[in-house]
One Martini backbone bead per residue (centre of mass of N, CA, C, O) as a GRO file, in nm:
protein
  170
    1PRO     BB    1   0.098   0.034   0.016
    2LYS     BB    2   0.044   0.367   0.016
    3MET     BB    3   0.242   0.632   0.155
    4ALA     BB    4   0.211   0.956   0.335
    5LYS     BB    5   0.449   1.229   0.402
    6THR     BB    6   0.540   1.525   0.524
    7VAL     BB    7   0.823   1.711   0.394
    8MET     BB    8   1.133   1.873   0.453
    9PRO     BB    9   1.411   2.018   0.418
   10GLY     BB   10   1.626   1.794   0.618
   11ASP     BB   11   1.469   1.557   0.655
   12VAL     BB   12   1.459   1.245   0.789
   13VAL     BB   13   1.352   0.943   0.615
   14ALA     BB   14   1.619   0.769   0.664
   15THR     BB   15   1.839   0.501   0.720
   16MET     BB   16   2.077   0.280   0.640
   17GLN     BB   17   2.001   0.072   0.861
   18GLU     BB   18   1.695   0.061   0.773
   19SER     BB   19   1.820  -0.019   0.466
   20ARG     BB   20   1.876  -0.336   0.426
   21SER     BB   21   1.701  -0.340   0.221
   22LYS     BB   22   1.608  -0.305  -0.092
   23ARG     BB   23   1.640   0.028  -0.223
   24MET     BB   24   1.481   0.304  -0.391
   25PHE     BB   25   1.590   0.635  -0.465
   26GLY     BB   26   1.453   0.936  -0.550
   27CYS     BB   27   1.322   1.215  -0.576
   28GLY     BB   28   1.433   1.429  -0.306
   29ILE     BB   29   1.675   1.226  -0.228
   30SER     BB   30   1.955   1.217   0.004
   31GLN     BB   31   2.280   1.145   0.103
   32ASP     BB   32   2.390   1.183   0.462
   33GLY     BB   33   2.571   0.957   0.528
   34GLU     BB   34   2.341   0.767   0.718
   35ASN     BB   35   2.135   0.956   0.579
   36LEU     BB   36   1.810   1.024   0.453
   37VAL     BB   37   1.733   1.325   0.273
   38ALA     BB   38   1.545   1.590   0.222
   39ILE     BB   39   1.550   1.836  -0.071
   40ARG     BB   40   1.229   1.862  -0.063
   41ALA     BB   41   0.913   1.955  -0.064
   42GLY     BB   42   0.660   1.708   0.043
   43GLN     BB   43   0.563   1.383  -0.046
   44LEU     BB   44   0.620   1.085   0.093
   45ARG     BB   45   0.687   0.798  -0.104
   46THR     BB   46   0.579   0.449  -0.084
   47VAL     BB   47   0.669   0.130  -0.245
   48GLY     BB   48   0.606  -0.193  -0.269
   49GLU     BB   49   0.782  -0.478  -0.392
   50ASN     BB   50   0.848  -0.750  -0.574
   51GLN     BB   51   1.146  -0.912  -0.546
   52SER     BB   52   1.134  -1.112  -0.791
   53LYS     BB   53   1.125  -0.895  -1.019
   54THR     BB   54   1.360  -0.655  -0.915
   55GLY     BB   55   1.500  -0.670  -0.611
   56ILE     BB   56   1.299  -0.457  -0.492
   57GLU     BB   57   1.122  -0.369  -0.197
   58MET     BB   58   1.161  -0.040  -0.215
   59ARG     BB   59   1.017   0.281  -0.283
   60MET     BB   60   1.142   0.629  -0.287
   61TRP     BB   61   0.980   0.959  -0.279
   62ILE     BB   62   0.914   1.306  -0.381
   63ASP     BB   63   0.632   1.490  -0.396
   64SER     BB   64   0.608   1.787  -0.603
   65ASN     BB   65   0.554   2.132  -0.698
   66THR     BB   66   0.772   2.152  -0.996
   67LYS     BB   67   0.653   2.305  -1.217
   68ARG     BB   68   0.716   2.388  -1.567
   69TYR     BB   69   0.726   2.557  -1.837
   70VAL     BB   70   0.660   2.411  -2.166
   71PRO     BB   71   0.689   2.460  -2.478
   72VAL     BB   72   0.432   2.471  -2.735
   73ASP     BB   73   0.291   2.458  -3.012
   74GLU     BB   74   0.080   2.749  -3.026
   75ASP     BB   75   0.147   2.905  -2.797
   76LEU     BB   76   0.060   3.170  -2.581
   77VAL     BB   77   0.288   3.441  -2.503
   78ILE     BB   78   0.490   3.615  -2.262
   79GLY     BB   79   0.772   3.813  -2.326
   80ILE     BB   80   1.107   3.901  -2.229
   81VAL     BB   81   1.344   4.110  -2.317
   82VAL     BB   82   1.708   4.014  -2.297
   83ASP     BB   83   1.791   4.034  -2.614
   84LYS     BB   84   1.958   4.215  -2.883
   85ARG     BB   85   1.977   4.191  -3.230
   86THR     BB   86   1.982   4.243  -3.556
   87GLU     BB   87   1.752   3.993  -3.630
   88ASP     BB   88   1.692   3.945  -3.310
   89TYR     BB   89   1.528   3.807  -3.018
   90ARG     BB   90   1.539   3.743  -2.670
   91LEU     BB   91   1.305   3.548  -2.475
   92ASP     BB   92   1.138   3.527  -2.170
   93VAL     BB   93   0.899   3.243  -2.103
   94ARG     BB   94   0.951   3.058  -1.849
   95GLY     BB   95   1.147   2.840  -1.941
   96PRO     BB   96   1.424   2.642  -1.997
   97SER     BB   97   1.437   2.850  -2.238
   98TYR     BB   98   1.470   3.062  -2.467
   99GLY     BB   99   1.338   3.271  -2.711
  100VAL     BB  100   1.306   3.334  -3.067
  101LEU     BB  101   1.268   3.661  -3.231
  102SER     BB  102   1.212   3.780  -3.521
  103ALA     BB  103   1.202   4.091  -3.675
  104LEU     BB  104   1.018   3.949  -3.922
  105SER     BB  105   0.775   3.833  -3.713
  106PHE     BB  106   0.593   4.066  -3.834
  107GLU     BB  107   0.335   4.220  -3.954
  108GLY     BB  108   0.491   4.395  -4.223
  109ALA     BB  109   0.782   4.335  -4.201
  110THR     BB  110   1.106   4.466  -4.273
  111LYS     BB  111   1.432   4.545  -4.298
  112ARG     BB  112   1.351   4.863  -4.271
  113ASN     BB  113   1.059   4.774  -4.122
  114LYS     BB  114   1.095   4.736  -3.780
  115PRO     BB  115   1.093   4.662  -3.474
  116LYS     BB  116   1.197   4.835  -3.160
  117LEU     BB  117   1.318   4.663  -2.905
  118GLU     BB  118   1.358   4.656  -2.563
  119ILE     BB  119   1.490   4.586  -2.283
  120GLY     BB  120   1.195   4.463  -2.104
  121SER     BB  121   0.999   4.405  -2.301
  122LEU     BB  122   0.672   4.316  -2.389
  123VAL     BB  123   0.560   4.010  -2.564
  124TYR     BB  124   0.309   3.902  -2.776
  125CYS     BB  125   0.309   3.551  -2.862
  126ARG     BB  126   0.405   3.265  -3.052
  127VAL     BB  127   0.471   2.929  -3.086
  128SER     BB  128   0.611   2.787  -3.374
  129ASN     BB  129   0.873   2.633  -3.242
  130SER     BB  130   0.954   2.347  -3.056
  131TYR     BB  131   1.226   2.246  -2.837
  132ARG     BB  132   1.370   2.045  -2.608
  133ASP     BB  133   1.707   2.142  -2.652
  134ALA     BB  134   1.603   2.436  -2.740
  135GLU     BB  135   1.516   2.714  -2.872
  136SER     BB  136   1.240   2.874  -2.933
  137GLU     BB  137   1.013   2.974  -3.175
  138LEU     BB  138   0.891   3.294  -3.246
  139SER     BB  139   0.574   3.481  -3.316
  140CYS     BB  140   0.379   3.773  -3.470
  141LEU     BB  141   0.209   3.588  -3.653
  142SER     BB  142  -0.097   3.557  -3.786
  143LEU     BB  143  -0.314   3.312  -3.923
  144THR     BB  144  -0.587   3.525  -3.951
  145TYR     BB  145  -0.467   3.813  -3.880
  146LYS     BB  146  -0.359   4.107  -4.106
  147LYS     BB  147  -0.242   4.324  -3.926
  148GLY     BB  148  -0.019   4.554  -3.883
  149TRP     BB  149   0.213   4.660  -3.646
  150MET     BB  150   0.183   4.979  -3.705
  151THR     BB  151  -0.137   5.011  -3.641
  152GLY     BB  152  -0.208   4.860  -3.352
  153GLN     BB  153  -0.402   4.590  -3.456
  154ALA     BB  154  -0.247   4.365  -3.373
  155VAL     BB  155  -0.237   4.078  -3.195
  156PHE     BB  156   0.067   4.096  -3.200
  157GLY     BB  157   0.319   4.224  -2.965
  158GLU     BB  158   0.376   4.493  -2.803
  159LEU     BB  159   0.336   4.582  -2.470
  160GLU     BB  160   0.149   4.861  -2.343
  161GLY     BB  161   0.113   4.911  -2.054
  162GLY     BB  162   0.073   4.821  -1.749
  163HIS     BB  163   0.092   4.492  -1.587
  164MET     BB  164   0.303   4.230  -1.466
  165ILE     BB  165   0.199   3.915  -1.318
  166GLU     BB  166   0.323   3.664  -1.127
  167THR     BB  167   0.224   3.317  -1.105
  168SER     BB  168   0.127   3.029  -0.993
  169ILE     BB  169   0.046   2.689  -1.116
  170GLY     BB  170  -0.008   2.559  -0.799
   0.00000   0.00000   0.00000
């Protein structure tokens, strides 16, 4: 049967002497000398296993709310400009890596006529291509609405005025 106990970082969840049987320790548990210590807050989970199948009598891990946004194609995001280059901008979309927004990825933008975003600017855009191990490609081109970025009527682009407030997803 599954058991759950709330633990905090630094709590001793077991000792090596208690662990004479074969155990597998997972996420959130670290060995500190003879002690097995929680390194994150959450629910300590233990599950007994049939030794004949895996050779492991018990598995232990800590369940915690450590979710992080991972970009997916066609997600709509607000990014913060953290770097500007000649042809593109790097935006922090609060994912595992930054996103790249081409200066020509705005409706009606040309090499001579493109937005000039400053570091710290907020940009409403969509994820056009997401990659697991690399920066996602971002775009301010709408697939349905074709107003140019200069008219101020475009769906995507720089957000002006107002405040951005970050909140937890859990």
